[in-house]
Tab-separated table of N, CA and C in Angstrom:
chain	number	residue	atom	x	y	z
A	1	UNK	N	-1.830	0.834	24.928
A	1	UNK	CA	-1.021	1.861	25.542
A	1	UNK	C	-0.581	2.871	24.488
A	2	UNK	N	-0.689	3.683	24.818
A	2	UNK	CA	0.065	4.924	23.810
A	2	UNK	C	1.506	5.123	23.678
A	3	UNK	N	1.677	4.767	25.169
A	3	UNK	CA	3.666	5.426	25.099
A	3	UNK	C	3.971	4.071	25.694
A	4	UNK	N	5.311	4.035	25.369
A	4	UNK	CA	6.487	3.074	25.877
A	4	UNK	C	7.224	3.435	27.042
A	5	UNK	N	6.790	3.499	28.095
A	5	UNK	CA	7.646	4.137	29.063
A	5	UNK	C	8.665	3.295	29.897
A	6	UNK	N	9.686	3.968	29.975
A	6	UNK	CA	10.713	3.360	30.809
A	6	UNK	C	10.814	3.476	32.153
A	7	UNK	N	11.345	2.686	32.831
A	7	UNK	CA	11.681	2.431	34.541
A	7	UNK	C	11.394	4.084	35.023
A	8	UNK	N	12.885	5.238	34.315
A	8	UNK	CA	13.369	6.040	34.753
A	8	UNK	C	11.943	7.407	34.434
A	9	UNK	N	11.718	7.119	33.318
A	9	UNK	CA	10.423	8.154	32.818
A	9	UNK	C	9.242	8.203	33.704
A	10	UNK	N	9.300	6.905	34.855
A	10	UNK	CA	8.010	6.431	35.018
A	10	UNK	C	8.293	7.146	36.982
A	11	UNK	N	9.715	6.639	37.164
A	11	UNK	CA	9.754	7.745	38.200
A	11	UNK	C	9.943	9.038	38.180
A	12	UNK	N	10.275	9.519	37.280
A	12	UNK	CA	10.145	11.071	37.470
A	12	UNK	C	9.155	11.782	37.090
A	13	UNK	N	8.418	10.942	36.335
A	13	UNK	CA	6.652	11.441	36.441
A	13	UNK	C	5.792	11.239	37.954
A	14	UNK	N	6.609	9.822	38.790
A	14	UNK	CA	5.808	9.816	39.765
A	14	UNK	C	6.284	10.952	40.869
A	15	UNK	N	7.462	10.982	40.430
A	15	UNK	CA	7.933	11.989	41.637
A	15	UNK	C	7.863	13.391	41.171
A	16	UNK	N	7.290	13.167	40.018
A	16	UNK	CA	6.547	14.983	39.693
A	16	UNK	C	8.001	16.096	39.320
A	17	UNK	N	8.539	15.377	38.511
A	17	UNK	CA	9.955	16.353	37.797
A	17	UNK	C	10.062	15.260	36.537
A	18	UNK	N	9.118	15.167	35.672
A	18	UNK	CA	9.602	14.845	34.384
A	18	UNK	C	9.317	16.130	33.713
A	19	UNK	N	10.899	16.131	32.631
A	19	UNK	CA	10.605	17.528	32.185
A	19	UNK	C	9.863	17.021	30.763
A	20	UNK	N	9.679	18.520	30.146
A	20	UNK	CA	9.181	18.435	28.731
A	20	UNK	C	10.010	17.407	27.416
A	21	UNK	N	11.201	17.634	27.850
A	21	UNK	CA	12.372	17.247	27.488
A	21	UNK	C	11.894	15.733	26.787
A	22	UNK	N	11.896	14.994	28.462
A	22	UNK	CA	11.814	13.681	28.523
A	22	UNK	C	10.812	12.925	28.192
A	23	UNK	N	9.312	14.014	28.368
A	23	UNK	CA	8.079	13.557	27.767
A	23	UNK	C	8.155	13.405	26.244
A	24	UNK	N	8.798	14.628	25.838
A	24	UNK	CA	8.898	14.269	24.390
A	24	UNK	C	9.688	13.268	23.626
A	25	UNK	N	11.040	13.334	24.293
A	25	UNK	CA	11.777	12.196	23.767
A	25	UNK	C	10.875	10.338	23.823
A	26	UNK	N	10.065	10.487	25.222
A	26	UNK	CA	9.358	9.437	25.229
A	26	UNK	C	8.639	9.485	23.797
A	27	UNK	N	7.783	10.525	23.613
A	27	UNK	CA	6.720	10.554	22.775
A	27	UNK	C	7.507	9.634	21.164
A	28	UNK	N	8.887	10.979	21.388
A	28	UNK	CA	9.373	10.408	19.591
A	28	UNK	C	9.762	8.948	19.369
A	29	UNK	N	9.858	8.554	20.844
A	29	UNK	CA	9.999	6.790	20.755
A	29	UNK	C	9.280	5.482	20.507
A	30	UNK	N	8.360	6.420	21.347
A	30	UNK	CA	6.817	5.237	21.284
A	30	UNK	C	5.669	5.779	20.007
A	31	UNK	N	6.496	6.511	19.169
A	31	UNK	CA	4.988	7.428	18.255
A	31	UNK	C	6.030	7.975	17.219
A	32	UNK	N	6.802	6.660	16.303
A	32	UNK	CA	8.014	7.375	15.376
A	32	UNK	C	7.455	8.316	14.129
A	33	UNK	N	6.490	7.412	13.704
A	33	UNK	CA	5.569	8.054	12.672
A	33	UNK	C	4.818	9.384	12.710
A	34	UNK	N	4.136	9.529	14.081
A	34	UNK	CA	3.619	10.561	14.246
A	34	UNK	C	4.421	11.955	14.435
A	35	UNK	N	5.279	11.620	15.193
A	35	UNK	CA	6.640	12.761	15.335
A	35	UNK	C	7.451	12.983	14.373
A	36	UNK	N	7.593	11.964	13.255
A	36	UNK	CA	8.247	12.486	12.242
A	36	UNK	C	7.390	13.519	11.334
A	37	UNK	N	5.996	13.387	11.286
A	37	UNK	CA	4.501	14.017	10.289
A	37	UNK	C	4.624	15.573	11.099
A	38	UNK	N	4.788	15.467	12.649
A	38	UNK	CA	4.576	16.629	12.735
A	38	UNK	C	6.435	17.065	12.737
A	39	UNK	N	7.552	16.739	12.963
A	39	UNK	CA	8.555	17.392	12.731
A	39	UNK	C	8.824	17.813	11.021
A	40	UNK	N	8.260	17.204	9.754
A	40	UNK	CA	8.348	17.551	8.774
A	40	UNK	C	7.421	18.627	8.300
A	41	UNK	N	6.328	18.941	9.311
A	41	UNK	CA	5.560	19.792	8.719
A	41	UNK	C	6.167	21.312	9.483
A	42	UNK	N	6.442	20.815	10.885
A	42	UNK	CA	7.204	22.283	11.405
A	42	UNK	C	8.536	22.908	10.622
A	43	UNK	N	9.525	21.794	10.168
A	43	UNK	CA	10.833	22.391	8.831
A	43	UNK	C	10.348	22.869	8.078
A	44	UNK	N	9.137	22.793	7.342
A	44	UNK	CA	8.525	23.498	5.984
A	44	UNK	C	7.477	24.381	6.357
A	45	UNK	N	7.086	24.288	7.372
A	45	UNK	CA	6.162	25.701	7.816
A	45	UNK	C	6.573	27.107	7.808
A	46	UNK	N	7.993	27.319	8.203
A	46	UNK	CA	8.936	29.042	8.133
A	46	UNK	C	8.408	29.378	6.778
A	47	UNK	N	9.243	28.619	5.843
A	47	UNK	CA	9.016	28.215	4.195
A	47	UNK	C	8.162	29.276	3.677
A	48	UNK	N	6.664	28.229	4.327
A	48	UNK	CA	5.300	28.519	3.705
A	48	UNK	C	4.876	29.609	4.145
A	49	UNK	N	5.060	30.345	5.335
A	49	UNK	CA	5.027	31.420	6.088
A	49	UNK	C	5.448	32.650	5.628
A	50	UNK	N	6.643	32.581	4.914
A	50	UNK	CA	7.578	33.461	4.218
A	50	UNK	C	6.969	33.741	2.757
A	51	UNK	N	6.239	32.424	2.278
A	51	UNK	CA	5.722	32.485	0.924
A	51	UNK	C	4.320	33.195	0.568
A	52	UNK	N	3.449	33.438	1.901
A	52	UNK	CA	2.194	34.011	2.250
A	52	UNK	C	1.393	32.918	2.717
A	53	UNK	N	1.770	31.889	2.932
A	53	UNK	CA	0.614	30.660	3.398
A	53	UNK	C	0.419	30.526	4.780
A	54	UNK	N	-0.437	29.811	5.002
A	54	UNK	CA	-0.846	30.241	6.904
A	54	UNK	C	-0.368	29.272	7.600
A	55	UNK	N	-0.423	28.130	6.638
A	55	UNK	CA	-0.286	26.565	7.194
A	55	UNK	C	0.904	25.804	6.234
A	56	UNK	N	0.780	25.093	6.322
A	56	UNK	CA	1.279	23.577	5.833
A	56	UNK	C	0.557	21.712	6.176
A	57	UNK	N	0.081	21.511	5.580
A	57	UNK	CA	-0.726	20.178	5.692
A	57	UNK	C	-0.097	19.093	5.302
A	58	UNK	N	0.178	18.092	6.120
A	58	UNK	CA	0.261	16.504	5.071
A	58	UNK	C	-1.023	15.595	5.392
A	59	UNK	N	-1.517	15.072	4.315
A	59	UNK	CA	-2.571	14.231	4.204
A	59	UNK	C	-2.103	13.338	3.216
A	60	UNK	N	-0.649	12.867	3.611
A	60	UNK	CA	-0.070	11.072	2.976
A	60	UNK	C	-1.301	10.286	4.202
A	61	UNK	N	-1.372	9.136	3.221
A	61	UNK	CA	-2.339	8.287	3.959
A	61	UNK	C	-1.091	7.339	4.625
A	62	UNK	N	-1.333	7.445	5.902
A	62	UNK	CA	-0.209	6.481	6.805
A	62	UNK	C	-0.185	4.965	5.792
A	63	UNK	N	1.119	4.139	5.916
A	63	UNK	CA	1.473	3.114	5.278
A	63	UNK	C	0.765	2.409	5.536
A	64	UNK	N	0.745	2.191	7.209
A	64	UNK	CA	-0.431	0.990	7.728
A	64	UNK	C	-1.111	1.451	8.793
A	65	UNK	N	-1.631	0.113	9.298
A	65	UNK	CA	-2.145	0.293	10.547
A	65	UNK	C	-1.370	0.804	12.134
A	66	UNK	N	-0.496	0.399	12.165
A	66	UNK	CA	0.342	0.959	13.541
A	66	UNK	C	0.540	2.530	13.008
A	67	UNK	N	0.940	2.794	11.719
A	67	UNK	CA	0.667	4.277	11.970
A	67	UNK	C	0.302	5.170	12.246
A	68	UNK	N	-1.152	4.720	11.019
A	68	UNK	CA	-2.842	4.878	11.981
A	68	UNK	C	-2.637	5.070	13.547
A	69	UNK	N	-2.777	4.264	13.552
A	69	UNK	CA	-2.687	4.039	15.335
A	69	UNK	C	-1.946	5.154	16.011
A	70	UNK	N	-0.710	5.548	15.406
A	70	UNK	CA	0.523	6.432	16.186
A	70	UNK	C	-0.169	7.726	15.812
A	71	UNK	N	-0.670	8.352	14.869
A	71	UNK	CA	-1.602	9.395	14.640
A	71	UNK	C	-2.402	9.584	15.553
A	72	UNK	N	-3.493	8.846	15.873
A	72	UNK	CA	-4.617	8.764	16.417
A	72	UNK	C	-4.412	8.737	17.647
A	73	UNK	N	-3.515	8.049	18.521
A	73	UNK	CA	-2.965	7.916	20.066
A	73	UNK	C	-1.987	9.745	19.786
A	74	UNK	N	-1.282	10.015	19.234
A	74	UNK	CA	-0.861	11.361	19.522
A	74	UNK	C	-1.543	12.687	19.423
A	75	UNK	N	-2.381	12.378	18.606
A	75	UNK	CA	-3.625	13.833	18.657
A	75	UNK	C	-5.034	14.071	19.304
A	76	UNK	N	-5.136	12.244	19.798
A	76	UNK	CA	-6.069	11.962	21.052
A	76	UNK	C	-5.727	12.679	22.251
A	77	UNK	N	-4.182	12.798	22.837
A	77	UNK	CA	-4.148	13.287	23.815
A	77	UNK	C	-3.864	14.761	23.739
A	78	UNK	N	-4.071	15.485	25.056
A	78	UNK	CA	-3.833	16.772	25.049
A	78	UNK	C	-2.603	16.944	25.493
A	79	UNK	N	-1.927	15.965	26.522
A	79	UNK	CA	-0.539	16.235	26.690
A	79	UNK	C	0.451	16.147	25.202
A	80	UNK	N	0.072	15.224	24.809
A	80	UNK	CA	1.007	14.820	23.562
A	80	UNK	C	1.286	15.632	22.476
A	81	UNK	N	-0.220	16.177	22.054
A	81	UNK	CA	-0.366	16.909	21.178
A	81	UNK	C	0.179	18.369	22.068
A	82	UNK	N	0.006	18.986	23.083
A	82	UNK	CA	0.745	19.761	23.388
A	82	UNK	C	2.372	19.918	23.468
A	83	UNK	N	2.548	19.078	24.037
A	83	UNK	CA	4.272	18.536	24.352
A	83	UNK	C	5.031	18.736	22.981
A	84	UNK	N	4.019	18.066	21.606
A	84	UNK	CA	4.611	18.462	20.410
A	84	UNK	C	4.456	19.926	19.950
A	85	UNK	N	3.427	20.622	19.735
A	85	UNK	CA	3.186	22.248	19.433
A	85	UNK	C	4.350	22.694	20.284
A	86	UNK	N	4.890	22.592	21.723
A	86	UNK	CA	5.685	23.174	22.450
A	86	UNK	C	7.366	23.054	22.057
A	87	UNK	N	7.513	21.434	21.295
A	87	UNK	CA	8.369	21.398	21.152
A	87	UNK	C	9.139	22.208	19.554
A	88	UNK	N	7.609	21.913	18.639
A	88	UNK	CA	8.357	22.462	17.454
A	88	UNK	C	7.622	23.957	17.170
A	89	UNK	N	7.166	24.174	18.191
A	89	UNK	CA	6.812	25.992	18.474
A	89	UNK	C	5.386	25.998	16.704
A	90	UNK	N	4.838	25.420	16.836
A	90	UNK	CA	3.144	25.217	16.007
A	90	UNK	C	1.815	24.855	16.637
A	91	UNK	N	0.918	25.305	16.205
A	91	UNK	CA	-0.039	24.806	16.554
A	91	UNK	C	-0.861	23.851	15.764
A	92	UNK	N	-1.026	22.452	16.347
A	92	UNK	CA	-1.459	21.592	15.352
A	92	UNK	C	-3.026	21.212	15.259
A	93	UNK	N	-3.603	20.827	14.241
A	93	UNK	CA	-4.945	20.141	13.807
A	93	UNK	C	-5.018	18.872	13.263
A	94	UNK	N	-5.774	18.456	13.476
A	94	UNK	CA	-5.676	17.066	12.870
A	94	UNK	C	-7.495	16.901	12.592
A	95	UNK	N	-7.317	15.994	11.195
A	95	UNK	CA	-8.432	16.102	10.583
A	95	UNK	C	-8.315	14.649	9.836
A	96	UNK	N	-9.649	14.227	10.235
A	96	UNK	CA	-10.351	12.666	8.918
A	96	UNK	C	-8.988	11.413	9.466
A	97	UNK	N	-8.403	11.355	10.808
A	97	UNK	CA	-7.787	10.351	11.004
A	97	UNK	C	-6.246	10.312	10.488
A	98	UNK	N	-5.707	11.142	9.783
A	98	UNK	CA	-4.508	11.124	9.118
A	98	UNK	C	-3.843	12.375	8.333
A	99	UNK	N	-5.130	13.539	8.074
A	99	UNK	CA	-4.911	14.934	8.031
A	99	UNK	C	-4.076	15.673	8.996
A	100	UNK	N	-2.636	16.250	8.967
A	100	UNK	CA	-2.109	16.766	9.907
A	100	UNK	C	-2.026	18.071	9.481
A	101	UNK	N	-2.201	19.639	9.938
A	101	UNK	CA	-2.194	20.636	9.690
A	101	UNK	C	-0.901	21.157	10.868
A	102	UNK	N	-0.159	22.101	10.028
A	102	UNK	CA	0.644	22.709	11.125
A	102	UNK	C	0.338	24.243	11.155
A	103	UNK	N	0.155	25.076	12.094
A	103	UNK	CA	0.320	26.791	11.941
A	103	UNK	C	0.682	27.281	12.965
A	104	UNK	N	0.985	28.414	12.193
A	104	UNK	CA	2.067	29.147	13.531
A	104	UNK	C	1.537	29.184	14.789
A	105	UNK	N	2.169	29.659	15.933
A	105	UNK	CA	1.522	29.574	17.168
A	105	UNK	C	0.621	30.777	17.080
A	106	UNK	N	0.209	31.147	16.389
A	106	UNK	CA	-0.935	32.279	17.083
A	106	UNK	C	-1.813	31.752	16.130
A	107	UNK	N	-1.717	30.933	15.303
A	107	UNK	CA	-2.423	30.198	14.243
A	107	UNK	C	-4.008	30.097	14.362
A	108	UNK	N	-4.260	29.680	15.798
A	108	UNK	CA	-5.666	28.878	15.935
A	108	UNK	C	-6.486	30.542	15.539
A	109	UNK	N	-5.852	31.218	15.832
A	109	UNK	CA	-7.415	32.755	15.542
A	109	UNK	C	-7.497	33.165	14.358
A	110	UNK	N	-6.584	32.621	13.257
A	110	UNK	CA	-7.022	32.727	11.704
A	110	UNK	C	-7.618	31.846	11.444
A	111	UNK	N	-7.841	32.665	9.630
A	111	UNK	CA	-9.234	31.627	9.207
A	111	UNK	C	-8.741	30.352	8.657
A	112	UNK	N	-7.270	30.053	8.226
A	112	UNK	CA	-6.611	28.727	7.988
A	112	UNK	C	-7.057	27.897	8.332
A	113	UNK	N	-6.923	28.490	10.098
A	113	UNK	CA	-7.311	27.007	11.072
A	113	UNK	C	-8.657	27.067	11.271
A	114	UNK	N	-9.220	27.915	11.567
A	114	UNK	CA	-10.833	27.422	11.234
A	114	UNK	C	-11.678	26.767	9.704
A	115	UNK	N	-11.077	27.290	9.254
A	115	UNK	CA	-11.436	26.374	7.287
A	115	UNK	C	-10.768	24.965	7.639
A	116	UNK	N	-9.559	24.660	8.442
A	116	UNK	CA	-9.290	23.599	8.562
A	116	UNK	C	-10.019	22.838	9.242
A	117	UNK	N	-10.856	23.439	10.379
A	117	UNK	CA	-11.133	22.322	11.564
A	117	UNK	C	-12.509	22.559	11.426
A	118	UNK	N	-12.879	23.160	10.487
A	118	UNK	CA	-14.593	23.358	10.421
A	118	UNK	C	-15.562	22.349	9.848
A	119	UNK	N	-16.527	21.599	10.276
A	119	UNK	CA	-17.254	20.528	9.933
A	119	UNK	C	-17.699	20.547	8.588
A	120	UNK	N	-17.812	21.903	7.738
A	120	UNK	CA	-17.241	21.478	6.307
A	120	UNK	C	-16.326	20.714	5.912
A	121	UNK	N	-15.141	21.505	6.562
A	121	UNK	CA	-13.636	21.050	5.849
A	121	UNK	C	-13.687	19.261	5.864
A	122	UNK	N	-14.281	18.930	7.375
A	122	UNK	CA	-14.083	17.603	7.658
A	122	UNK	C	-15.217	16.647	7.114
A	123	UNK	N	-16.308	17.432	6.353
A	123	UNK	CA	-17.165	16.633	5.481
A	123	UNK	C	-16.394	16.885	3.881
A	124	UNK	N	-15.745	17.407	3.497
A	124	UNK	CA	-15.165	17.604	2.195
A	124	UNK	C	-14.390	16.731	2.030
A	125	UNK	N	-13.638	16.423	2.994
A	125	UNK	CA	-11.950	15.231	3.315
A	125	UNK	C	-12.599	14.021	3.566
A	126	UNK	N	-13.921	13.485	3.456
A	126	UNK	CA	-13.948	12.046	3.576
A	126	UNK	C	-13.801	11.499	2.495
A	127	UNK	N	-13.188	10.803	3.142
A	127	UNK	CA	-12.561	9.790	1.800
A	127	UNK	C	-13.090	8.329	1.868
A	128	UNK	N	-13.823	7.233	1.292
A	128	UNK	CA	-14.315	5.931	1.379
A	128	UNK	C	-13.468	5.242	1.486
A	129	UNK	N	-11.999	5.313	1.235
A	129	UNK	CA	-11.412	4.436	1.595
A	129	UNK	C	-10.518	4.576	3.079
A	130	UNK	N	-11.296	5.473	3.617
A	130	UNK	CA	-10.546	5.516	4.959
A	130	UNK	C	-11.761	5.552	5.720
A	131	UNK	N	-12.895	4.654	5.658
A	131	UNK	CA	-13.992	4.735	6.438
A	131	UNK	C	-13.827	4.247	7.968
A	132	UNK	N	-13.018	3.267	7.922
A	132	UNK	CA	-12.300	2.888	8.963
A	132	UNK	C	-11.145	2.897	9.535
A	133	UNK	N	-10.073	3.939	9.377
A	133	UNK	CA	-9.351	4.264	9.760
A	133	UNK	C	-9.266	4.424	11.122
């Protein structure tokens, strides 16, 4: 499962009024790791923005495996990974399993994010010890 959902989350999705709100708060519950990678990269993105940079990246290699995991279940989905860009106003990439890129919301039509998400970039970033990640 990806998310942890509760009684109350689970009816107001069925009854079609869960807000963004609540999806996300789900998200930061069931996915601590992943929501913290992308809330630290959205605080330092203004930063880098202000400094001339397009982006901001973390590529810490998650501690363990459930992290792994919380990465990979949050940028697998399109709700999730949306729900987060919406919440901390970025547009995100994710690259090689544990690469997180943040850029501004109009981000995806520069060349940042294409050097980021381009099958170069993602043959340059393999790393052997994350063959199985």
């Amino acid at each position: 499962m990806s998310l942890t959902v509760t009684p109350d989350v689970l009816e107001a999705a069925e009854a079609g009024r869960l807000s963004d709100e609540a999806f996300v708060a789900c998200v930061q519950e069931s996915l601590p790791y992943a929501y913290g990678v992308v809330e630290r990269l959205a605080r330092r993105l203004p930063a880098a923005v202000a400094a001339g940079a397009s982006c901001v990246v973390d590529d810490t290699v998650p501690p363990d495996d459930a992290a792994f995991g919380q990465l990979l279940r949050a940028f697998a989905s399109t709700s999730i990974r949306g729900a987060l860009e919406r919440r901390f106003g970025v547009a995100l990439a994710f690259q090689n399993c544990h690469r997180v890129g943040a850029f501004s919301p109009g981000g995806r039509a520069g060349d940042a994010y294409r050097r980021f998400t381009s099958p170069e970039s993602q043959i340059r970033n393999q790393r052997p010890d994350l063959v199985n990640c």
